Every structure is written in structure tokens, then in C-alpha cells.
Amino acid sequence: MKIKEIGEFGLINRFSPDFLKDLPEQTFGIGDDCAVLPLNQKESMLITTDMLIEDSHFLRHRILPEDLGYKSLAVNLSDIAAMGGIPAGAFLSIGIPSDIEVEWLDLFFAGLHSLGQETGTHLLGGDTTRSQKHLIINIVVVGKMQTSNIKYRSAAKPGDEVYLTGFVGDSGTGLKIIMDKKPLDASNRYLINEHNRPRPHLEEGQWLANRNSVHAMIDVSDGIDSDLRHIMDKSQCGVDINLKSLPVSDQMLTACRQHNWNSYELAATGGEDYCLLCTIAKKDGKKIAREFELKFGRAIYPVGRITTNSHKLNYFYNQKSVHFREHGFDHFI
Ligand code: ADP
Ligand code: MG
């Protein structure tokens, strides 16, 4: 059997049960945005890792080195944000092809350093090796938080409302603009910047984690279509999404109109937006949304609801059911 027949998550589901057996108490392993290890009675350590490989995750000659450094850390911090955690330190393992200029690497490290400074994430170690052809970047981030507030993918409850902390589809549209070499007007530059320099929603994640009515949380890395399926798998529920309520930017809509791209499909399956998706008890949704807006000066957007329809992700447009050709991102399918 070839890996494309089962995909990235089929593979993870094949090997993970053996490793999930016999975990020590209060330890959480494979299956969420971070692993959780208890530190003491009240606090836990969060650990996450993500790898970026040249030509699979980025094109070295189409991203500024400082943006790549920033993004490599940002995608990991986004997983800490998804549990509600506070980052503490990072490790960087890097495989470097010999044709890279040292000055290029200086800028890569400057980008990584600037986001580390902004977020209190100290680079604590790593490993440096030679790679034959591709630049390979693997980062581990360690964080901590109050154990009782950790938000898991498994905590969604039927009736919960589904919320997003930011726009979806900008990054996926930015990627299409990069790949198709579209002209660089201000609007396209915004979309490319969203793709190359995503902001991890750490403060939003910490704020949401402090609220008991916020149940499940995940970051939008593979596209809400794929990320909602993780919530459905772990919470044994279904989801109804109202396509018209997906928050999208004007720049994204303009690009989609210009190039005849399906904005709804891009919003649902584009991926790499790195905002947060959470489910909130229906009775508290509106209140939390108001408080969120007061706190951050930005909206948190209601986009759908959790249902008892196990494993059914339904999209609606004017109450009519809609199906997409694409699903979220999987490395092998
Ligand atoms: P994320 O997108 O939040 O980084 P993924 O959806 O990629 O997480 O991964 C799902 C879960 O599978 C995570 O808990 C991750 O740590 C785990 N996982 C992925 N690949 C491996 C691997 N090679 N070995 C062990 N665990 C893995
Ligand atoms: Mg994640």
C-alpha cells in the first residue's frame, strides 16, 4: 500500500495507538496541537514541533529569509496558542545545503529572533547539519500553562457555536499569487505577507483558554475543512458551517474575482492562516464575542455549530448544502 492511499492522518492513526497506551497520568501524547506533561499540581508543560522543508513548505527564492525565520517559529507558536499556552523556549534543528549564503542565514535568524523577542520565546538549542539539496527547518517549542485551562480538540459539545479569531483564505490565496507569479499590487502584497509572515494568535488563545465556556480549540493550519475534521474525530461530533459567515478579507475577495478562484473553497480549504478555531457554549457565545472585541479591538467570528451528526461536516449557503472538490491540506493525498 502506498502512503497516498491513507494520507498523513491515516498514517498517524496507524502507528499512534501503540504509543498512546500506558502514558503516565495527566500526560497527553499524540493527537492534539501540543503534547502535555504535568509540571506540578497546577501547571503543565506544552511541547510542539513542526517541520518546514524547502519545495514542500516554501520556495527558498520566493520568500525573504527574515520572513522564513519568522514563519518557522510562528507555525510552532500557533500550536501553543491553540491550547492556550504561554511559550517559553524553542529548539531549532536545521539542515543547510552548501549553496546558501551566510548573509541569507543571518537574515533568517534575525526574523526568528524578532518573533522570539515579541513573544518571549528564547532559542535554547538545536542542531546544525548539512543537507544535500533542500533547506530543512525543524523547530520545537516548549510552553507552559495552568493544567485546568488547557483546551483540547476533544472538548467540543453538540450545540456549541464555532468561532474563528481571524480571516481565513488569505494565506491560501497568497500562495496561489506566489505560485502563479501574479503582479505585486498592494492587495496581492498583503495576501503574500499573510502567507509568508503569519501572526500566531497567542494572546487570543490565552484569553480564550481562561474561559470555561470555551470548549475545544485548534489552530487553522491545514484549512478549516481539515481542522474541523480533527475536532469531529476527537470530539465524536459533526459540524455545520455557514459559508456566508466565514470571515474573509476584501483583498482575498478581489483576487478571487480577478482570477476566477472560488473564494468559499479557498476560505474553507486554503490553510496556513494560523488563526484559532474554537467552540463556545451557545449560551455564552455572544457575551464572549463582545468581551473579545473590547479586549482585542477585533472581532471573533461565529461561523457554525457543533452537531450530534457524528463525523458529518456540512457546509451551507443560504440554507442549501454545498460540497467542495478540495479538502484541507494533507502532505500525501
Ligand atoms: P498540527 O497541525 O497541530 O501540528 P498535526 O495535525 O500535523 O498537528 O498532527 C496531529 C498529531 O499527530 C499531533 O499531535 C502531532 O504531534 C502528531 N504527529 C504528527 N506526526 C507525528 C510523528 N511522526 N510522530 C509522532 N507524532 C506525530
Ligand atoms: Mg495545530
Tab-separated table of C-alpha atoms and ligand atoms in Angstrom:
chain	number	residue	atom	x	y	z
A	1	MET	CA	0.000	0.000	0.000
A	2	LYS	CA	1.255	3.462	-0.869
A	3	ILE	CA	1.107	6.236	1.713
A	4	LYS	CA	-1.117	8.337	-0.563
A	5	GLU	CA	-3.883	5.752	-0.049
A	6	ILE	CA	-4.122	6.568	3.667
A	7	GLY	CA	-2.664	10.084	3.816
A	8	GLU	CA	-0.814	11.866	6.587
A	9	PHE	CA	-3.527	11.339	9.206
A	10	GLY	CA	-4.218	7.739	8.175
A	11	LEU	CA	-0.550	7.044	8.866
A	12	ILE	CA	-0.586	8.832	12.236
A	13	ASN	CA	-3.715	6.886	13.242
A	14	ARG	CA	-1.982	3.616	12.265
A	15	PHE	CA	1.064	3.948	14.492
A	16	SER	CA	-0.172	6.178	17.314
A	17	PRO	CA	-2.332	3.696	19.346
A	18	ASP	CA	0.776	1.728	20.441
A	19	PHE	CA	2.381	4.923	21.697
A	20	LEU	CA	-0.733	6.225	23.423
A	21	LYS	CA	-1.072	3.140	25.623
A	22	ASP	CA	0.352	3.322	29.139
A	23	LEU	CA	1.052	7.068	29.172
A	24	PRO	CA	1.660	8.393	32.701
A	25	GLU	CA	-1.245	10.167	34.412
A	26	GLN	CA	-2.066	13.693	33.206
A	27	THR	CA	0.233	13.199	30.223
A	28	PHE	CA	-1.239	13.762	26.796
A	29	GLY	CA	0.589	12.412	23.753
A	30	ILE	CA	-0.067	12.282	20.014
A	31	GLY	CA	-3.345	13.758	18.800
A	32	ASP	CA	-3.568	17.429	19.694
A	33	ASP	CA	-1.740	20.633	18.808
A	34	CYS	CA	0.748	20.078	21.646
A	35	ALA	CA	1.770	17.250	23.926
A	36	VAL	CA	1.107	17.892	27.621
A	37	LEU	CA	3.375	16.875	30.513
A	38	PRO	CA	2.435	17.734	34.114
A	39	LEU	CA	4.953	20.025	35.862
A	40	ASN	CA	3.332	20.200	39.285
A	41	GLN	CA	-0.169	20.086	40.848
A	42	LYS	CA	-1.378	23.072	38.839
A	43	GLU	CA	0.783	23.573	35.778
A	44	SER	CA	1.719	21.600	32.693
A	45	MET	CA	4.420	21.860	30.095
A	46	LEU	CA	3.312	22.054	26.440
A	47	ILE	CA	5.570	20.759	23.681
A	48	THR	CA	5.065	21.006	19.952
A	49	THR	CA	7.138	20.555	16.807
A	50	ASP	CA	6.721	21.439	13.141
A	51	MET	CA	8.999	20.970	10.184
A	52	LEU	CA	9.367	23.110	7.065
A	53	ILE	CA	11.071	21.591	4.032
A	54	GLU	CA	12.170	23.575	1.013
A	55	ASP	CA	9.964	22.973	-2.051
A	56	SER	CA	7.306	21.269	0.104
A	57	HIS	CA	6.520	24.109	2.518
A	58	PHE	CA	8.295	27.054	0.926
A	59	LEU	CA	10.212	28.104	-2.171
A	60	ARG	CA	13.551	29.465	-0.955
A	61	HIS	CA	13.799	32.004	-3.757
A	62	ARG	CA	10.265	33.352	-3.307
A	63	ILE	CA	10.338	34.139	0.402
A	64	LEU	CA	12.564	36.637	2.212
A	65	PRO	CA	14.916	34.875	4.633
A	66	GLU	CA	13.675	37.047	7.519
A	67	ASP	CA	10.087	36.030	6.719
A	68	LEU	CA	11.046	32.351	6.614
A	69	GLY	CA	12.729	32.649	10.028
A	70	TYR	CA	9.650	34.388	11.401
A	71	LYS	CA	7.236	31.869	9.868
A	72	SER	CA	9.200	28.814	11.049
A	73	LEU	CA	8.726	29.932	14.642
A	74	ALA	CA	5.202	31.310	14.097
A	75	VAL	CA	3.739	27.989	12.936
A	76	ASN	CA	5.008	26.326	16.108
A	77	LEU	CA	3.814	29.139	18.377
A	78	SER	CA	0.414	28.794	16.756
A	79	ASP	CA	0.155	25.268	18.216
A	80	ILE	CA	0.973	26.640	21.684
A	81	ALA	CA	-1.740	29.289	21.117
A	82	ALA	CA	-4.202	26.548	20.144
A	83	MET	CA	-4.009	25.018	23.626
A	84	GLY	CA	-3.992	28.442	25.329
A	85	GLY	CA	-0.354	28.256	26.429
A	86	ILE	CA	2.484	30.676	27.120
A	87	PRO	CA	5.662	29.953	25.128
A	88	ALA	CA	8.976	29.740	26.956
A	89	GLY	CA	11.684	28.346	24.710
A	90	ALA	CA	12.484	26.885	21.313
A	91	PHE	CA	14.956	24.476	19.721
A	92	LEU	CA	15.945	24.756	16.068
A	93	SER	CA	17.351	21.882	14.046
A	94	ILE	CA	18.433	22.970	10.623
A	95	GLY	CA	19.787	21.083	7.594
A	96	ILE	CA	21.598	23.533	5.339
A	97	PRO	CA	22.556	22.985	1.684
A	98	SER	CA	26.036	24.290	0.930
A	99	ASP	CA	24.928	26.857	-1.667
A	100	ILE	CA	23.275	29.117	0.926
A	101	GLU	CA	24.961	32.438	1.699
A	102	VAL	CA	25.804	33.103	5.337
A	103	GLU	CA	24.231	36.577	4.994
A	104	TRP	CA	20.953	34.880	3.945
A	105	LEU	CA	21.117	32.786	7.122
A	106	ASP	CA	21.836	35.923	9.182
A	107	LEU	CA	18.526	37.355	7.964
A	108	PHE	CA	16.741	34.050	8.620
A	109	PHE	CA	17.946	34.148	12.231
A	110	ALA	CA	17.031	37.837	12.532
A	111	GLY	CA	13.421	37.015	11.574
A	112	LEU	CA	13.311	34.149	14.043
A	113	HIS	CA	14.838	36.332	16.738
A	114	SER	CA	12.347	39.167	16.236
A	115	LEU	CA	9.318	36.912	16.784
A	116	GLY	CA	11.119	35.234	19.693
A	117	GLN	CA	11.600	38.673	21.289
A	118	GLU	CA	7.990	39.660	20.655
A	119	THR	CA	6.620	36.509	22.265
A	120	GLY	CA	9.166	35.703	24.993
A	121	THR	CA	10.314	32.547	23.182
A	122	HIS	CA	14.035	32.042	23.771
A	123	LEU	CA	16.082	29.920	21.377
A	124	LEU	CA	17.611	27.408	23.791
A	125	GLY	CA	19.380	24.962	21.481
A	126	GLY	CA	19.122	22.831	18.387
A	127	ASP	CA	21.266	21.037	15.849
A	128	THR	CA	23.019	22.159	12.674
A	129	THR	CA	23.801	19.775	9.825
A	130	ARG	CA	24.475	19.770	6.112
A	131	SER	CA	21.663	18.857	3.732
A	132	GLN	CA	22.336	17.649	0.169
A	133	LYS	CA	19.831	19.848	-1.609
A	134	HIS	CA	16.963	21.228	0.421
A	135	LEU	CA	16.880	23.583	3.371
A	136	ILE	CA	15.188	21.710	6.238
A	137	ILE	CA	13.932	23.545	9.306
A	138	ASN	CA	12.533	21.797	12.354
A	139	ILE	CA	11.533	23.733	15.446
A	140	VAL	CA	10.366	22.506	18.825
A	141	VAL	CA	8.611	24.976	21.116
A	142	VAL	CA	8.099	24.434	24.818
A	143	GLY	CA	5.497	26.369	26.768
A	144	LYS	CA	3.507	26.126	29.932
A	145	MET	CA	0.055	26.814	31.302
A	146	GLN	CA	-2.442	26.090	34.036
A	147	THR	CA	-3.496	22.452	33.557
A	148	SER	CA	-7.198	23.039	34.211
A	149	ASN	CA	-7.417	25.583	31.374
A	150	ILE	CA	-5.823	23.554	28.573
A	151	LYS	CA	-8.121	23.422	25.544
A	152	TYR	CA	-8.221	20.097	23.710
A	153	ARG	CA	-9.616	19.168	20.307
A	154	SER	CA	-11.774	16.591	22.084
A	155	ALA	CA	-13.879	19.026	24.142
A	156	ALA	CA	-16.463	20.222	21.587
A	157	LYS	CA	-20.089	19.644	22.645
A	158	PRO	CA	-23.199	19.440	20.454
A	159	GLY	CA	-24.881	22.836	20.431
A	160	ASP	CA	-21.583	24.749	20.767
A	161	GLU	CA	-21.053	27.636	18.389
A	162	VAL	CA	-17.916	27.578	16.235
A	163	TYR	CA	-15.810	30.760	16.194
A	164	LEU	CA	-12.746	31.969	14.271
A	165	THR	CA	-10.294	34.562	15.626
A	166	GLY	CA	-9.291	35.872	12.195
A	167	PHE	CA	-9.720	35.778	8.424
A	168	VAL	CA	-9.457	32.515	6.526
A	169	GLY	CA	-8.267	32.140	2.940
A	170	ASP	CA	-5.733	34.986	2.862
A	171	SER	CA	-2.753	32.681	3.142
A	172	GLY	CA	-4.042	30.160	0.592
A	173	THR	CA	-4.792	32.988	-1.837
A	174	GLY	CA	-1.342	34.486	-1.169
A	175	LEU	CA	0.194	31.124	-2.052
A	176	LYS	CA	-1.706	30.992	-5.349
A	177	ILE	CA	-0.473	34.513	-6.149
A	178	ILE	CA	3.107	33.437	-5.418
A	179	MET	CA	2.821	30.229	-7.467
A	180	ASP	CA	1.114	31.906	-10.432
A	181	LYS	CA	3.528	34.897	-10.274
A	182	LYS	CA	0.650	37.405	-10.287
A	183	PRO	CA	1.516	41.143	-10.302
A	184	LEU	CA	2.531	42.616	-6.940
A	185	ASP	CA	-0.022	45.361	-6.255
A	186	ALA	CA	-0.781	46.431	-2.662
A	187	SER	CA	-3.627	43.957	-2.313
A	188	ASN	CA	-1.544	40.999	-3.515
A	189	ARG	CA	1.355	42.084	-1.288
A	190	TYR	CA	-1.000	41.942	1.720
A	191	LEU	CA	-2.036	38.374	0.809
A	192	ILE	CA	1.555	37.239	0.224
A	193	ASN	CA	2.546	38.784	3.552
A	194	GLU	CA	-0.242	36.860	5.307
A	195	HIS	CA	1.178	33.682	3.768
A	196	ASN	CA	4.838	34.415	4.495
A	197	ARG	CA	4.513	36.072	7.915
A	198	PRO	CA	1.504	34.635	9.778
A	199	ARG	CA	0.887	36.033	13.265
A	200	PRO	CA	0.402	33.368	15.937
A	201	HIS	CA	-2.713	34.231	17.970
A	202	LEU	CA	-1.044	33.673	21.335
A	203	GLU	CA	-2.790	36.360	23.365
A	204	GLU	CA	-6.153	35.433	21.913
A	205	GLY	CA	-5.506	31.762	22.763
A	206	GLN	CA	-4.535	32.561	26.349
A	207	TRP	CA	-7.570	34.804	26.805
A	208	LEU	CA	-9.962	32.191	25.381
A	209	ALA	CA	-8.365	29.420	27.463
A	210	ASN	CA	-9.269	31.347	30.618
A	211	ARG	CA	-12.966	30.959	29.822
A	212	ASN	CA	-14.795	27.788	30.867
A	213	SER	CA	-17.435	28.185	28.169
A	214	VAL	CA	-14.735	27.870	25.519
A	215	HIS	CA	-14.624	24.117	24.974
A	216	ALA	CA	-12.435	22.869	22.089
A	217	MET	CA	-9.699	24.827	20.328
A	218	ILE	CA	-7.349	24.201	17.373
A	219	ASP	CA	-5.247	26.434	15.142
A	220	VAL	CA	-6.086	26.727	11.461
A	221	SER	CA	-3.031	25.168	9.837
A	222	ASP	CA	-4.405	22.795	7.202
A	223	GLY	CA	-7.597	24.750	6.428
A	224	ILE	CA	-10.804	24.757	8.477
A	225	ASP	CA	-12.125	21.801	6.475
A	226	SER	CA	-9.287	19.607	7.690
A	227	ASP	CA	-9.010	21.201	11.137
A	228	LEU	CA	-12.744	20.801	11.793
A	229	ARG	CA	-12.388	17.119	10.899
A	230	HIS	CA	-9.796	16.826	13.706
A	231	ILE	CA	-12.322	18.335	16.127
A	232	MET	CA	-15.047	15.969	14.832
A	233	ASP	CA	-12.755	12.924	15.183
A	234	LYS	CA	-11.637	13.740	18.705
A	235	SER	CA	-14.995	15.063	19.965
A	236	GLN	CA	-17.194	12.496	18.171
A	237	CYS	CA	-19.443	15.178	16.743
A	238	GLY	CA	-20.446	16.820	13.493
A	239	VAL	CA	-20.201	20.422	12.327
A	240	ASP	CA	-22.472	22.698	10.271
A	241	ILE	CA	-20.702	25.686	8.704
A	242	ASN	CA	-22.454	28.681	7.200
A	243	LEU	CA	-20.236	29.642	4.244
A	244	LYS	CA	-21.515	33.208	4.101
A	245	SER	CA	-20.314	33.862	7.649
A	246	LEU	CA	-16.693	32.811	7.008
A	247	PRO	CA	-14.570	35.915	7.658
A	248	VAL	CA	-12.642	36.849	4.512
A	249	SER	CA	-10.661	39.953	3.601
A	250	ASP	CA	-11.551	42.377	0.817
A	251	GLN	CA	-8.131	41.707	-0.701
A	252	MET	CA	-8.883	37.994	-0.876
A	253	LEU	CA	-12.278	38.584	-2.473
A	254	THR	CA	-10.763	40.965	-5.035
A	255	ALA	CA	-8.065	38.440	-6.007
A	256	CYS	CA	-10.679	35.676	-6.324
A	257	ARG	CA	-12.895	37.834	-8.543
A	258	GLN	CA	-9.929	38.853	-10.718
A	259	HIS	CA	-8.648	35.331	-11.267
A	260	ASN	CA	-11.905	33.429	-11.114
A	261	TRP	CA	-10.934	31.486	-7.994
A	262	ASN	CA	-13.630	30.095	-5.685
A	263	SER	CA	-13.388	32.278	-2.573
A	264	TYR	CA	-15.546	29.948	-0.438
A	265	GLU	CA	-13.452	26.927	-1.333
A	266	LEU	CA	-10.239	28.852	-0.607
A	267	ALA	CA	-11.620	30.099	2.714
A	268	ALA	CA	-12.537	26.556	3.780
A	269	THR	CA	-9.574	24.599	2.432
A	270	GLY	CA	-6.749	27.100	1.852
A	271	GLY	CA	-4.817	26.522	5.072
A	272	GLU	CA	-1.902	28.238	6.852
A	273	ASP	CA	-3.952	31.146	8.202
A	274	TYR	CA	-2.895	30.311	11.775
A	275	CYS	CA	-5.870	31.972	13.409
A	276	LEU	CA	-7.696	29.931	16.059
A	277	LEU	CA	-10.910	27.978	15.743
A	278	CYS	CA	-12.801	27.326	18.966
A	279	THR	CA	-16.174	26.066	20.086
A	280	ILE	CA	-18.112	28.014	22.713
A	281	ALA	CA	-21.204	27.042	24.710
A	282	LYS	CA	-24.156	28.597	22.879
A	283	LYS	CA	-25.450	30.496	25.892
A	284	ASP	CA	-22.137	32.367	26.350
A	285	GLY	CA	-21.063	32.840	22.725
A	286	LYS	CA	-22.369	36.364	22.203
A	287	LYS	CA	-21.072	37.617	25.554
A	288	ILE	CA	-17.591	36.201	24.965
A	289	ALA	CA	-17.570	37.645	21.447
A	290	ARG	CA	-18.412	41.123	22.842
A	291	GLU	CA	-15.701	40.870	25.504
A	292	PHE	CA	-13.190	39.618	22.922
A	293	GLU	CA	-13.854	42.621	20.717
A	294	LEU	CA	-13.454	45.012	23.663
A	295	LYS	CA	-10.193	43.358	24.653
A	296	PHE	CA	-8.553	42.988	21.233
A	297	GLY	CA	-10.302	45.622	19.091
A	298	ARG	CA	-11.027	42.879	16.558
A	299	ALA	CA	-13.978	40.572	16.100
A	300	ILE	CA	-14.206	36.863	16.792
A	301	TYR	CA	-16.478	35.434	14.100
A	302	PRO	CA	-19.303	32.897	14.573
A	303	VAL	CA	-19.218	30.531	11.579
A	304	GLY	CA	-21.289	27.499	12.506
A	305	ARG	CA	-22.229	24.996	15.169
A	306	ILE	CA	-21.359	21.586	16.576
A	307	THR	CA	-23.963	18.884	15.883
A	308	THR	CA	-24.647	15.321	17.028
A	309	ASN	CA	-24.250	14.219	13.384
A	310	SER	CA	-21.071	12.247	14.090
A	311	HIS	CA	-18.305	12.894	11.521
A	312	LYS	CA	-20.557	14.925	9.206
A	313	LEU	CA	-19.090	18.261	8.114
A	314	ASN	CA	-21.856	20.144	6.295
A	315	TYR	CA	-21.430	23.457	4.524
A	316	PHE	CA	-24.492	25.603	3.939
A	317	TYR	CA	-25.033	28.536	1.597
A	318	ASN	CA	-28.444	30.179	2.055
A	319	GLN	CA	-29.582	27.030	3.897
A	320	LYS	CA	-28.593	24.869	0.892
A	321	SER	CA	-25.965	22.148	1.362
A	322	VAL	CA	-22.718	22.696	-0.625
A	323	HIS	CA	-19.845	20.285	-1.430
A	324	PHE	CA	-16.252	21.167	-2.304
A	325	ARG	CA	-13.928	19.352	-4.653
A	326	GLU	CA	-10.947	20.005	-2.383
A	327	HIS	CA	-10.461	19.123	1.260
A	328	GLY	CA	-7.889	20.648	3.583
A	329	PHE	CA	-4.190	20.059	3.149
A	330	ASP	CA	-2.651	16.591	3.521
A	331	HIS	CA	1.004	16.033	2.617
A	332	PHE	CA	0.342	12.760	0.792
A	333	ILE	CA	-3.062	12.985	-0.866
B	1	ADP	P1	-0.507	20.232	13.934
B	1	ADP	O1	-1.072	20.520	12.552
B	1	ADP	O2	-1.254	20.888	15.021
B	1	ADP	O3	0.983	20.424	14.004
B	1	ADP	P2	-0.981	17.595	13.066
B	1	ADP	O4	-2.429	17.607	12.722
B	1	ADP	O5	0.046	17.761	11.995
B	1	ADP	O6	-0.734	18.692	14.186
B	1	ADP	O7	-0.626	16.264	13.829
B	1	ADP	C1	-1.597	15.605	14.579
B	1	ADP	C2	-0.944	14.953	15.779
B	1	ADP	O8	-0.058	13.922	15.346
B	1	ADP	C3	-0.120	15.899	16.637
B	1	ADP	O9	-0.364	15.582	17.988
B	1	ADP	C4	1.309	15.568	16.256
B	1	ADP	O10	2.215	15.798	17.321
B	1	ADP	C5	1.221	14.087	15.944
B	1	ADP	N1	2.231	13.626	14.973
B	1	ADP	C6	2.387	14.025	13.694
B	1	ADP	N2	3.425	13.389	13.114
B	1	ADP	C7	3.972	12.587	14.069
B	1	ADP	C8	5.083	11.674	14.102
B	1	ADP	N3	5.841	11.486	13.035
B	1	ADP	N4	5.331	11.026	15.269
B	1	ADP	C9	4.559	11.224	16.359
B	1	ADP	N5	3.501	12.060	16.385
B	1	ADP	C10	3.193	12.736	15.259
B	2	MG	MG	-2.063	22.802	15.129
